[in-house]
Structure formats: structure tokens, C-alpha cells
PDB file of C-alpha atoms in Angstrom:
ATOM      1  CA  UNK Y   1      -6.904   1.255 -31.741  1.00 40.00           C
ATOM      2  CA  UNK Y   2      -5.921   4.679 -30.056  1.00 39.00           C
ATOM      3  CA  UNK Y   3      -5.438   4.637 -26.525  1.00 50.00           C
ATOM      4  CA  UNK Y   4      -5.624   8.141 -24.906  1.00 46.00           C
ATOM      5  CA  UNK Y   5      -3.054   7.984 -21.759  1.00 62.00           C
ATOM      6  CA  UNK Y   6      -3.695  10.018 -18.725  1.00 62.00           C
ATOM      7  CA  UNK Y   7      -1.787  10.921 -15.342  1.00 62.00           C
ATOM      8  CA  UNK Y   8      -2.960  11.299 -12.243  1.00 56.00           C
ATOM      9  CA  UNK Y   9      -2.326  11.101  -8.958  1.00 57.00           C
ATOM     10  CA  UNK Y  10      -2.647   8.243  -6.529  1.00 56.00           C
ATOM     11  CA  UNK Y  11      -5.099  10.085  -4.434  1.00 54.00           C
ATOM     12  CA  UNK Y  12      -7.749  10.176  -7.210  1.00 56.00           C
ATOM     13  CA  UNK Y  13      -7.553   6.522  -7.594  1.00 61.00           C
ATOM     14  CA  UNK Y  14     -10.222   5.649  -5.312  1.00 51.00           C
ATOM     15  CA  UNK Y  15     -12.578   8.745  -6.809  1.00 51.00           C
ATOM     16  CA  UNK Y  16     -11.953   7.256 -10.339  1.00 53.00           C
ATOM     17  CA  UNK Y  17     -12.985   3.776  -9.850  1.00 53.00           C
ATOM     18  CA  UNK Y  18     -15.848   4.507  -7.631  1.00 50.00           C
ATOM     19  CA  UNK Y  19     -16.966   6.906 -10.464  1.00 48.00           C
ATOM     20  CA  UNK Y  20     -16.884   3.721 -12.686  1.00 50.00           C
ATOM     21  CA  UNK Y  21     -19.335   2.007 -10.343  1.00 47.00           C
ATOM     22  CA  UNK Y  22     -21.493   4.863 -10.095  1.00 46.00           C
ATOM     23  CA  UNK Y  23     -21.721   4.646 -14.167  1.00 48.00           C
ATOM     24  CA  UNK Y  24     -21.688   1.110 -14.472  1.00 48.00           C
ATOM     25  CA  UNK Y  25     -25.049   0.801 -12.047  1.00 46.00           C
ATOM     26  CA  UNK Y  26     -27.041   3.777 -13.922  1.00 49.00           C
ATOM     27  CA  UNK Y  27     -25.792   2.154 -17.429  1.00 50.00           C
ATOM     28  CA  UNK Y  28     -27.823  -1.452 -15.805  1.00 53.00           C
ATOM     29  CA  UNK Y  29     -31.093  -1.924 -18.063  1.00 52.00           C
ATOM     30  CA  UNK Y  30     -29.686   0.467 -20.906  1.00 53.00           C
ATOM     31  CA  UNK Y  31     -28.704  -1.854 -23.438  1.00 55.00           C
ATOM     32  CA  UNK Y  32     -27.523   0.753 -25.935  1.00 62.00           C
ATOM     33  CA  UNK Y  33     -25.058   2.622 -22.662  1.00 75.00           C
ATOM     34  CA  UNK Y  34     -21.421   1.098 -23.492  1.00 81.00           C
ATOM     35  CA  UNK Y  35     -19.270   1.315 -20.430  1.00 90.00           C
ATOM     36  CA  UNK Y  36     -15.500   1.843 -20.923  1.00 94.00           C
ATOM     37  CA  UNK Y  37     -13.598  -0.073 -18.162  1.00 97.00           C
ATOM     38  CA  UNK Y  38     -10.093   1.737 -17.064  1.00 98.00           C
ATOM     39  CA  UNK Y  39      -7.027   0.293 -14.800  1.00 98.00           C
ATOM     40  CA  UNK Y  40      -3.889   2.016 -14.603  1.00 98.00           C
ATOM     41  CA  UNK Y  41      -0.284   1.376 -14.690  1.00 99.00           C
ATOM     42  CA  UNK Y  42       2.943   3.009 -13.844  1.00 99.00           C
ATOM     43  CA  UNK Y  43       6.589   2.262 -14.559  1.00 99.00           C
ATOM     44  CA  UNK Y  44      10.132   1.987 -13.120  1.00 99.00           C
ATOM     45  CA  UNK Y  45      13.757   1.701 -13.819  1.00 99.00           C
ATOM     46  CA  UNK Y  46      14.981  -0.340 -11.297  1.00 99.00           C
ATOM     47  CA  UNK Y  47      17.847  -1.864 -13.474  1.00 98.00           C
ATOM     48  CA  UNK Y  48      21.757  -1.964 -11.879  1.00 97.00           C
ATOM     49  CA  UNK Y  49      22.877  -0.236 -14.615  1.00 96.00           C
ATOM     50  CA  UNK Y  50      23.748   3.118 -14.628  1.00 97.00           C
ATOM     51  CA  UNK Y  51      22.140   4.022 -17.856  1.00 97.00           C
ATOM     52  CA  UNK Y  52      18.891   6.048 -18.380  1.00 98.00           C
ATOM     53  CA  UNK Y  53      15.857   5.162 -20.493  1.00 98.00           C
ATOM     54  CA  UNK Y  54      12.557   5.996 -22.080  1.00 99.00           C
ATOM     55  CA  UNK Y  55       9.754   3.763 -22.145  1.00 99.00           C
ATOM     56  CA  UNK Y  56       6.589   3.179 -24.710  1.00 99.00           C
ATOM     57  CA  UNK Y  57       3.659   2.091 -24.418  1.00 99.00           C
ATOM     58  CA  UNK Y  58       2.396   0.519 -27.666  1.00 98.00           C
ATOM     59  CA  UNK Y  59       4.495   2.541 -29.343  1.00 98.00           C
ATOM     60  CA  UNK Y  60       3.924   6.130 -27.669  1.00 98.00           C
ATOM     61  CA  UNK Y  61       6.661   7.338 -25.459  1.00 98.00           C
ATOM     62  CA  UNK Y  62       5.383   7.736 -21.813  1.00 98.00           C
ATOM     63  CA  UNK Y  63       7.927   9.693 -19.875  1.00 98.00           C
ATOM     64  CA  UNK Y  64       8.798  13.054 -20.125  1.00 96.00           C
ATOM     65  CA  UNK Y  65      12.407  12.902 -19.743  1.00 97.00           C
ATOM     66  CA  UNK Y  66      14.242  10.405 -19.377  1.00 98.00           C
ATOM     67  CA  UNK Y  67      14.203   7.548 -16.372  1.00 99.00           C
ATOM     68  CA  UNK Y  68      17.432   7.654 -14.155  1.00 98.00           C
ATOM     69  CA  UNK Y  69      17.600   4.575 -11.954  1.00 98.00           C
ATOM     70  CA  UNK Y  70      14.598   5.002  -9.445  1.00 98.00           C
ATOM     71  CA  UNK Y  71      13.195   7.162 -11.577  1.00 98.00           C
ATOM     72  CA  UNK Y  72       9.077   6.126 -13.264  1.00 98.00           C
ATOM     73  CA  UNK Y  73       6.362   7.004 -14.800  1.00 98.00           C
ATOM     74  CA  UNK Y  74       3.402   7.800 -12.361  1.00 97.00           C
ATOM     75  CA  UNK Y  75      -0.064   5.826 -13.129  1.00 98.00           C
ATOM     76  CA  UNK Y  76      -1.645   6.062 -16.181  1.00 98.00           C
ATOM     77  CA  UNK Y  77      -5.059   5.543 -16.547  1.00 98.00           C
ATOM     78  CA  UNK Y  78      -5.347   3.175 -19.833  1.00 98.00           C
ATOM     79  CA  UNK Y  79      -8.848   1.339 -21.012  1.00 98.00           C
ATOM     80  CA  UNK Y  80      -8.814  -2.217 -20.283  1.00 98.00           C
ATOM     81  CA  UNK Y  81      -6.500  -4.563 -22.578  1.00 98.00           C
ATOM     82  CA  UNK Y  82      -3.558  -5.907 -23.285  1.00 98.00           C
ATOM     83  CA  UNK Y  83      -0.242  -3.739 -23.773  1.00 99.00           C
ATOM     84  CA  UNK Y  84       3.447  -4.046 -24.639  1.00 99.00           C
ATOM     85  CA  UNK Y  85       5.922  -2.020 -23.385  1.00 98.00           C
ATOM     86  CA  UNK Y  86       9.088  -1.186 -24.996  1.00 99.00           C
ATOM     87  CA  UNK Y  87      12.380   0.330 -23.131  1.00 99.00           C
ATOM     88  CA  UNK Y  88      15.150   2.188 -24.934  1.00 98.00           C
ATOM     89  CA  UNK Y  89      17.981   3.658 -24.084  1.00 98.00           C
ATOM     90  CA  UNK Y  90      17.418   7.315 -23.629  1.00 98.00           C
ATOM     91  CA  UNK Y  91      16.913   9.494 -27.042  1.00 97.00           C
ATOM     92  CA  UNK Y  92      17.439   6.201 -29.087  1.00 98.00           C
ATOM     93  CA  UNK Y  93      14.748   3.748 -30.686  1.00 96.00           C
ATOM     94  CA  UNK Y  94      16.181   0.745 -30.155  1.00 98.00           C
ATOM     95  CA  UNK Y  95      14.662  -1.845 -28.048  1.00 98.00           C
ATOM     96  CA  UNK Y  96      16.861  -3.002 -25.086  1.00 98.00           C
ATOM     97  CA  UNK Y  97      13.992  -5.074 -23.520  1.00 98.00           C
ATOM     98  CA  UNK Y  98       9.910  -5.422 -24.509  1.00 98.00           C
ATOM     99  CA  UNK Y  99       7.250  -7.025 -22.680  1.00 98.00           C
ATOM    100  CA  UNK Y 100       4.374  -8.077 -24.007  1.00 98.00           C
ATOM    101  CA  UNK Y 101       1.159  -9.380 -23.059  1.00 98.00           C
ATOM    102  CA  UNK Y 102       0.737  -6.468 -20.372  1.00 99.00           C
ATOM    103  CA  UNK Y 103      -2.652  -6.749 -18.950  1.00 98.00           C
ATOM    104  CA  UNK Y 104      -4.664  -4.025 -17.778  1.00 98.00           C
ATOM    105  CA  UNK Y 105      -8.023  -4.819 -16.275  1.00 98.00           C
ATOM    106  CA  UNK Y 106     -11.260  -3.003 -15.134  1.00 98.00           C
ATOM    107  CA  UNK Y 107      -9.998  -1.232 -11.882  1.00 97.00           C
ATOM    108  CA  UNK Y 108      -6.724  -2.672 -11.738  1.00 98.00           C
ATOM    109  CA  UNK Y 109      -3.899  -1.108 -10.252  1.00 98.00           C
ATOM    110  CA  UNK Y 110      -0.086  -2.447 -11.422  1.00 99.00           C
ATOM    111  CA  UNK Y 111       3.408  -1.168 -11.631  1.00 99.00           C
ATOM    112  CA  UNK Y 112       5.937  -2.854 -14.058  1.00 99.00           C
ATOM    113  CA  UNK Y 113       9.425  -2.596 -13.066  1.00 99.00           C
ATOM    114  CA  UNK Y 114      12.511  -2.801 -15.459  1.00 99.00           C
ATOM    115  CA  UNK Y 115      15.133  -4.912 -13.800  1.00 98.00           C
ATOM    116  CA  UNK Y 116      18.238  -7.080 -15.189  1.00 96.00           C
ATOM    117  CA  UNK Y 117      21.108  -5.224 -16.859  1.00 92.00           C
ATOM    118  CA  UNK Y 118      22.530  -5.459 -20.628  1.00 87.00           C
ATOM    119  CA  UNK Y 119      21.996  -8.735 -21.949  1.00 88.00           C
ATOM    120  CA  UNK Y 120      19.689  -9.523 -19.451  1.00 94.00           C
ATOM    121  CA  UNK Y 121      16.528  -7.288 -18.903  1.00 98.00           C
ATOM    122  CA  UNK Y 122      13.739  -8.893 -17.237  1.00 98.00           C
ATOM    123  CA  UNK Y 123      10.269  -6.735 -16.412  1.00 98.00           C
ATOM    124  CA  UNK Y 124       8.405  -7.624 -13.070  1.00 99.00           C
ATOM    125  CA  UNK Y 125       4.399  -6.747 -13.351  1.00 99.00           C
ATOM    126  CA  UNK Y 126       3.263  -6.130  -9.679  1.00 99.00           C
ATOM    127  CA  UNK Y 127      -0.246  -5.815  -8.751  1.00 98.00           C
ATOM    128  CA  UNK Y 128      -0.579  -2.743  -6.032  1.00 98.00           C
ATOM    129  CA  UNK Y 129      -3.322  -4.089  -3.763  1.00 96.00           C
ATOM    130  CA  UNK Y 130      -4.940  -1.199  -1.581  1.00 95.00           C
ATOM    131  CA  UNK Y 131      -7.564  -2.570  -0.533  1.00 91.00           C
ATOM    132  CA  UNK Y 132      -8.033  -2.877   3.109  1.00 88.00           C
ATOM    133  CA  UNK Y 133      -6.263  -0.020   4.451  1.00 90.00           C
ATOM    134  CA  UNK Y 134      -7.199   3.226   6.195  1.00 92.00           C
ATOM    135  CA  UNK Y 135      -5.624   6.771   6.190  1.00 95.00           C
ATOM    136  CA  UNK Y 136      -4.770   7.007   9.864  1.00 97.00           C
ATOM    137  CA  UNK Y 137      -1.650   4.718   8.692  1.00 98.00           C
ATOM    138  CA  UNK Y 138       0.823   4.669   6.010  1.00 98.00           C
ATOM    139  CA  UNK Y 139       1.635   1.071   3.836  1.00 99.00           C
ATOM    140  CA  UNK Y 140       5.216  -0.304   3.157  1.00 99.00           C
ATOM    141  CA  UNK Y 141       6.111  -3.167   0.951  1.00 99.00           C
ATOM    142  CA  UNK Y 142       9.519  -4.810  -0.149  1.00 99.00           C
ATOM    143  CA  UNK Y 143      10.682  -5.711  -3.257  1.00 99.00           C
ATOM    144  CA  UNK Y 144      14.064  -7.524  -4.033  1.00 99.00           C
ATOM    145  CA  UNK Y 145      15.377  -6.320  -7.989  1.00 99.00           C
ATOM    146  CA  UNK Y 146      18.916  -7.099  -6.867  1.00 99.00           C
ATOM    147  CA  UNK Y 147      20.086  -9.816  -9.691  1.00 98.00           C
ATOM    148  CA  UNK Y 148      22.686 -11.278  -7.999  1.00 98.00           C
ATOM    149  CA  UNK Y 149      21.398 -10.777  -3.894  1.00 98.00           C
ATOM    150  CA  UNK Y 150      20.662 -13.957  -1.764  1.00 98.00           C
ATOM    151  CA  UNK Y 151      17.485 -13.866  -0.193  1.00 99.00           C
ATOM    152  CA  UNK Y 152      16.821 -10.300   1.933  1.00 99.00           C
ATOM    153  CA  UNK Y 153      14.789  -9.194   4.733  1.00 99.00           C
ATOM    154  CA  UNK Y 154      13.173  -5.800   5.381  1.00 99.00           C
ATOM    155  CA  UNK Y 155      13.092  -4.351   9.167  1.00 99.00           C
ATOM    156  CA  UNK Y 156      13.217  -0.537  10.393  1.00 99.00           C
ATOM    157  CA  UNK Y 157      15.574   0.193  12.530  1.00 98.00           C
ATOM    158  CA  UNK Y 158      15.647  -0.943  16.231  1.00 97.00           C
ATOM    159  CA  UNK Y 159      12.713  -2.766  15.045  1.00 96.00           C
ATOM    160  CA  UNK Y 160      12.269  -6.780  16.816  1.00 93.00           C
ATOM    161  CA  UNK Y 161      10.197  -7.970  13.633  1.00 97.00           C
ATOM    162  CA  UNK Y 162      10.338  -7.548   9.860  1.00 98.00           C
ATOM    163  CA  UNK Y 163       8.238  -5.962   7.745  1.00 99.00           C
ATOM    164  CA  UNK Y 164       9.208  -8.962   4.872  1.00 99.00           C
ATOM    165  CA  UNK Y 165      11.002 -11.997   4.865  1.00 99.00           C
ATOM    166  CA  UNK Y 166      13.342 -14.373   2.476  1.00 99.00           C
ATOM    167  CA  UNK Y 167      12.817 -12.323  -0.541  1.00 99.00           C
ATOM    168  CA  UNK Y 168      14.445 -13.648  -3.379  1.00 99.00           C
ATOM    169  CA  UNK Y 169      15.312 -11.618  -6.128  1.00 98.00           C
ATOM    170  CA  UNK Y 170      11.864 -10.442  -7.705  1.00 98.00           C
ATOM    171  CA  UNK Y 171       9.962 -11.589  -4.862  1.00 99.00           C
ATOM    172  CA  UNK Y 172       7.806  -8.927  -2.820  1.00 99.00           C
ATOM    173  CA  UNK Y 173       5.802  -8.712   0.451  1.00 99.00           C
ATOM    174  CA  UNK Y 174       2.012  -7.093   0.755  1.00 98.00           C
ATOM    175  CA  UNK Y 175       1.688  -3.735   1.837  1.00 98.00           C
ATOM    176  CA  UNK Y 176       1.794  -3.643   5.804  1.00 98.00           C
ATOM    177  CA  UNK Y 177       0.510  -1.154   8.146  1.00 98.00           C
ATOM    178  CA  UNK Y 178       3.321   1.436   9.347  1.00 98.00           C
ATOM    179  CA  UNK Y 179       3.161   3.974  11.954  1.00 98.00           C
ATOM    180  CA  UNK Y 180       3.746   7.410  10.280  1.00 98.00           C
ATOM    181  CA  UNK Y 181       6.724   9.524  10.552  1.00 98.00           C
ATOM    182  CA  UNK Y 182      10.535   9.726  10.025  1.00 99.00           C
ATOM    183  CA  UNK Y 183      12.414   5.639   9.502  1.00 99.00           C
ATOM    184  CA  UNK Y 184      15.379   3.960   8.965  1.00 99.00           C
ATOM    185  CA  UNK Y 185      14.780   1.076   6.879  1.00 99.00           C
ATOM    186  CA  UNK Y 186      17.350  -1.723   7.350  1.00 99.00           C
ATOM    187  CA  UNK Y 187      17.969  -3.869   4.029  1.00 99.00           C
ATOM    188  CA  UNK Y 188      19.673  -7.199   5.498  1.00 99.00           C
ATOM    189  CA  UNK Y 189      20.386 -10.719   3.969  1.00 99.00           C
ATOM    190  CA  UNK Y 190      18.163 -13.339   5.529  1.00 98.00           C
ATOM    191  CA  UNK Y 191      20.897 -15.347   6.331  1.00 96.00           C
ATOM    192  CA  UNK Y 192      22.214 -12.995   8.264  1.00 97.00           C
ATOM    193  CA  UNK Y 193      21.705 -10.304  11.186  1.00 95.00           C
ATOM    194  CA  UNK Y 194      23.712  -7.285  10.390  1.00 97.00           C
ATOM    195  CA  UNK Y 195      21.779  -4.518   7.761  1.00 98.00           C
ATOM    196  CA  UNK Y 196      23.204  -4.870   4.396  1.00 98.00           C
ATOM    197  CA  UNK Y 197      22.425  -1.703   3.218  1.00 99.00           C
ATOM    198  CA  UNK Y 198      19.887   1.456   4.721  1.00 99.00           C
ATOM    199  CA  UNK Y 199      17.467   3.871   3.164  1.00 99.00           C
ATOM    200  CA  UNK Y 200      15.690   6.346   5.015  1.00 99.00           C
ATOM    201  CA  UNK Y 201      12.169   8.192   4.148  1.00 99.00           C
ATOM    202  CA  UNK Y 202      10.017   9.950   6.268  1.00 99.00           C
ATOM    203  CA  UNK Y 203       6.328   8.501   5.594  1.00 99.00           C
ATOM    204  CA  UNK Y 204       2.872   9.898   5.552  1.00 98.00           C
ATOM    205  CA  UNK Y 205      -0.250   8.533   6.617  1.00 98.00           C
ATOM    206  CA  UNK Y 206      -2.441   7.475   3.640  1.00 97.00           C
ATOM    207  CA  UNK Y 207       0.404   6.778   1.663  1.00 98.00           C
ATOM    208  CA  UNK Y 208       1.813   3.460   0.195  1.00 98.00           C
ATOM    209  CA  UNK Y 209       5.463   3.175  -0.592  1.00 99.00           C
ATOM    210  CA  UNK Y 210       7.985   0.264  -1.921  1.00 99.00           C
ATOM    211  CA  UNK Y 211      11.419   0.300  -0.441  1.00 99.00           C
ATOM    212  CA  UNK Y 212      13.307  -1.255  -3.010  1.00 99.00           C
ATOM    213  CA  UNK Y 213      16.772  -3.264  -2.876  1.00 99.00           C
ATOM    214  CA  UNK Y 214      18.525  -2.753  -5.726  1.00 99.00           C
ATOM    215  CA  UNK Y 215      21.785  -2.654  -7.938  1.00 98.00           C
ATOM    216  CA  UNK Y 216      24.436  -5.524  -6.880  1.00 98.00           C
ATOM    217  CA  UNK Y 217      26.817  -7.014  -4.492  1.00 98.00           C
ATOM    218  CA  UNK Y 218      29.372  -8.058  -7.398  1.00 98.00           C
ATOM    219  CA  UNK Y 219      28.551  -4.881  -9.979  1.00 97.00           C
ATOM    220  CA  UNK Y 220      30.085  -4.547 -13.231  1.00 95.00           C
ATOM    221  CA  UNK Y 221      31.417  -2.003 -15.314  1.00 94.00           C
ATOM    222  CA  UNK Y 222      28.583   0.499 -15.884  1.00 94.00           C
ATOM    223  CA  UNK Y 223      26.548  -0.622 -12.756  1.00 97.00           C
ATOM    224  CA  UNK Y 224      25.699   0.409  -9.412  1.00 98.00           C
ATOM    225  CA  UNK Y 225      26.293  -1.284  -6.223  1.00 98.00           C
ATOM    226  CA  UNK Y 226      23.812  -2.614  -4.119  1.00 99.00           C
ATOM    227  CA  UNK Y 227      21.195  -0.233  -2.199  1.00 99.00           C
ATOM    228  CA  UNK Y 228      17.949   1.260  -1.125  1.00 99.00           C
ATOM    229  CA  UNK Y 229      15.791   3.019  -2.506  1.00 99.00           C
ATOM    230  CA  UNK Y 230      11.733   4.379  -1.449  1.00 99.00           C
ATOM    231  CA  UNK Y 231       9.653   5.005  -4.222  1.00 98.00           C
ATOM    232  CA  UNK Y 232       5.787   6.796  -3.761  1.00 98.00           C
ATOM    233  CA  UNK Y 233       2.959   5.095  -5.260  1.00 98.00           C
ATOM    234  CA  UNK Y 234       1.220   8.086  -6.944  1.00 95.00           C
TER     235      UNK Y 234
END
């Protein structure tokens, strides 16, 4: 089957899926109305290595150039079903890693990240829970995609509590509640007190972000060493 992709942004998610309801409740009683169900997905390199990819989704390339370290694919609206994704080392056809059994349901909202390096790709399918929140605050999670990091905590600087605790690698927190406005985020191991590494954004209400903690303590040849990054949910 033919899957027509779209992109969006984040701030027509909400529009979208109440549209969806709208149609689904005039469609009631109208036996012969067939109601396409959407969710959407987007994508990220958050492997150590220093390489850059492209990424398809059964078998159409999704990104536009190619995705340095950091770097995604913004949501895509896709009917409901189940996907594979394939990554590739940018302008080749190889597959360095595929996942399959991706699945996209009615209203759902995911991001698959591509962690691991050579030899060892993994992808981590996170579902991006909104729900619950309000636009007079913006929404931080944490997400540990460093393969070889102990368990890490998230705080902002000068901060007396964390935002997320004894993360092991691929483990994340829920989106919490964050005052907008200008932070230092403070990656540290949970064994420890001192930050390990820091990453700073500036954040907007209304907005949902993941800080990241990524490439390695010990990195290789053609890898990066351990760090921050904030990516935008959009």
C-alpha cells in the first residue's frame, strides 16, 4: 500500500487529532463513511558516531539532507499501521540498522531514536505523551543514549531537585513542568554530585523539549565524546 507522508509542525498536532474526532462523531450511524485514523512519528540520530545518515520509511527516504548527530526528521503524519525503518549511511543504500514492527496508532504521537554505533545500532521508540499540560509552561524530559554511561541524573543549574533520576542508558523520564526562559541544564552521573557534562537552551512556554545525553565517556575512533544536547518536539 502507498502511504502519503506529511510534515507538520508540533503546534498543529492538537488541531489534527481533534479534527479526527470531529469526523469520527459525524461518520457515527453512516455505515458506508470509512474513517482513516493518522499518528505521527519523527526521527533522530542520536548515535556516538560521527557519521551522518538518511533514513526510510518503508522504503521512501524521509529526510531532506542528510542527519548529522542531533539532527531528525520532524513528525510525520502516517495512517495507522505498522512500519519499518531503515538507516543508511548518507548517499548510500546500504542498511546499517532496520527496525521493524514500528507501530503507528490512531492519534499517537512517537519519536524513534537511532542510537548504538557500528556494529551495534539499536533504535529506541518513545511515546511523546502531551497530555496534561498547559501553555503557560514549557515540558522537559531526559533521555540517556549514552552506550557506555552509568546511570545519569538531569537537574538545571543551582537547582535543589532533579528533573529525572537513575537513567540508565535508554531509559527516559515524563515530560515535567518547567518555568520558561533561559537554563543551564546539568547532565551528572547518579552516583555522583558534580555535573558531568552541560547544555544550555533557552525554553518557551508551550513547548516540549528532550535534553539528551549522548556520545561516550570511553569514545572510539570515529565517535564523539560524551554531551548534551536539546532537541524541539515539532
Amino acid at each position: 500500500m502507498n502511504t502519503t507522508y506529511t510534515k507538520f509542525s508540533f503546534k498543529t498536532l492538537y488541531t489534527l487529532f481533534a479534527i479526527a474526532v470531529v469526523t469520527l462523531i459525524s461518520a457515527c450511524g453512516k455505515s458506508e463513511t470509512e474513517v482513516t485514523e493518522y499518528g505521527v512519528l519523527s526521527v533522530y540520530n542520536a548515535s556516538p558516531s560521527l557519521t551522518t545518515y538518511d533514513v526510510y520509511l518503508n522504503g521512501s527516504k524521509l529526510n531532506g539532507v542528510a542527519l548529522p548527530y542531533a539532527g531528525g526528521v520532524k513528525y510525520t503524519q502516517l495512517t495507522t499501521g505498522t512500519y519499518e525503518t531503515k538507516f543508511t549511511v548518507a548517499s548510500e543504500t546500504a542498511s546499517v540498522y532496520t527496525k521493524t514492527g514500528i507501530a503507528v496508532g490512531n492519534n499517537s504521537v512517537s519519536t524513534l531514536y537511532l542510537t548504538g554505533t557500528t556494529g551495534n545500532f539499536d533504535g529506541l521508540l518513545v511515546s511523546d505523551n502531551f497530555t496534561g499540560t498547559s501553555t503557560d509552561k514549557a515540558y522537559v524530559r531526559f533521555i540517556n543514549l549514552s552506550p557506555d554511561a552509568t546511570a545519569l541524573d538531569l537537574r538545571i543549574k543551582d537547582a535543589t531537585t532533579n528533573l529525572a533520576s537513575n537513567q540508565a542508558y535508554k531509559g527516559h523520564s515524563d515530560f515535567v513542568a518547567v518555568d520558561a526562559g533561559a537554563k543551564i541544564f546539568e547532565i551528572k552521573e547518579t552516583s555522583a554530585t558534580a555535573a558531568k557534562t552541560t547544555v544550555e537552551r533557552s525554553l518557551v512556554n508551550g513547548s516540549f523539549y528532550t535534553v539528551i545525553a549522548g556520545g561516550k565517556f570511553t569514545p572510539g575512533n570515529n565517535e564523539r565524546a560524551f554531551n548534551g544536547q536539546v532537541i524541539l518536539h515539532q
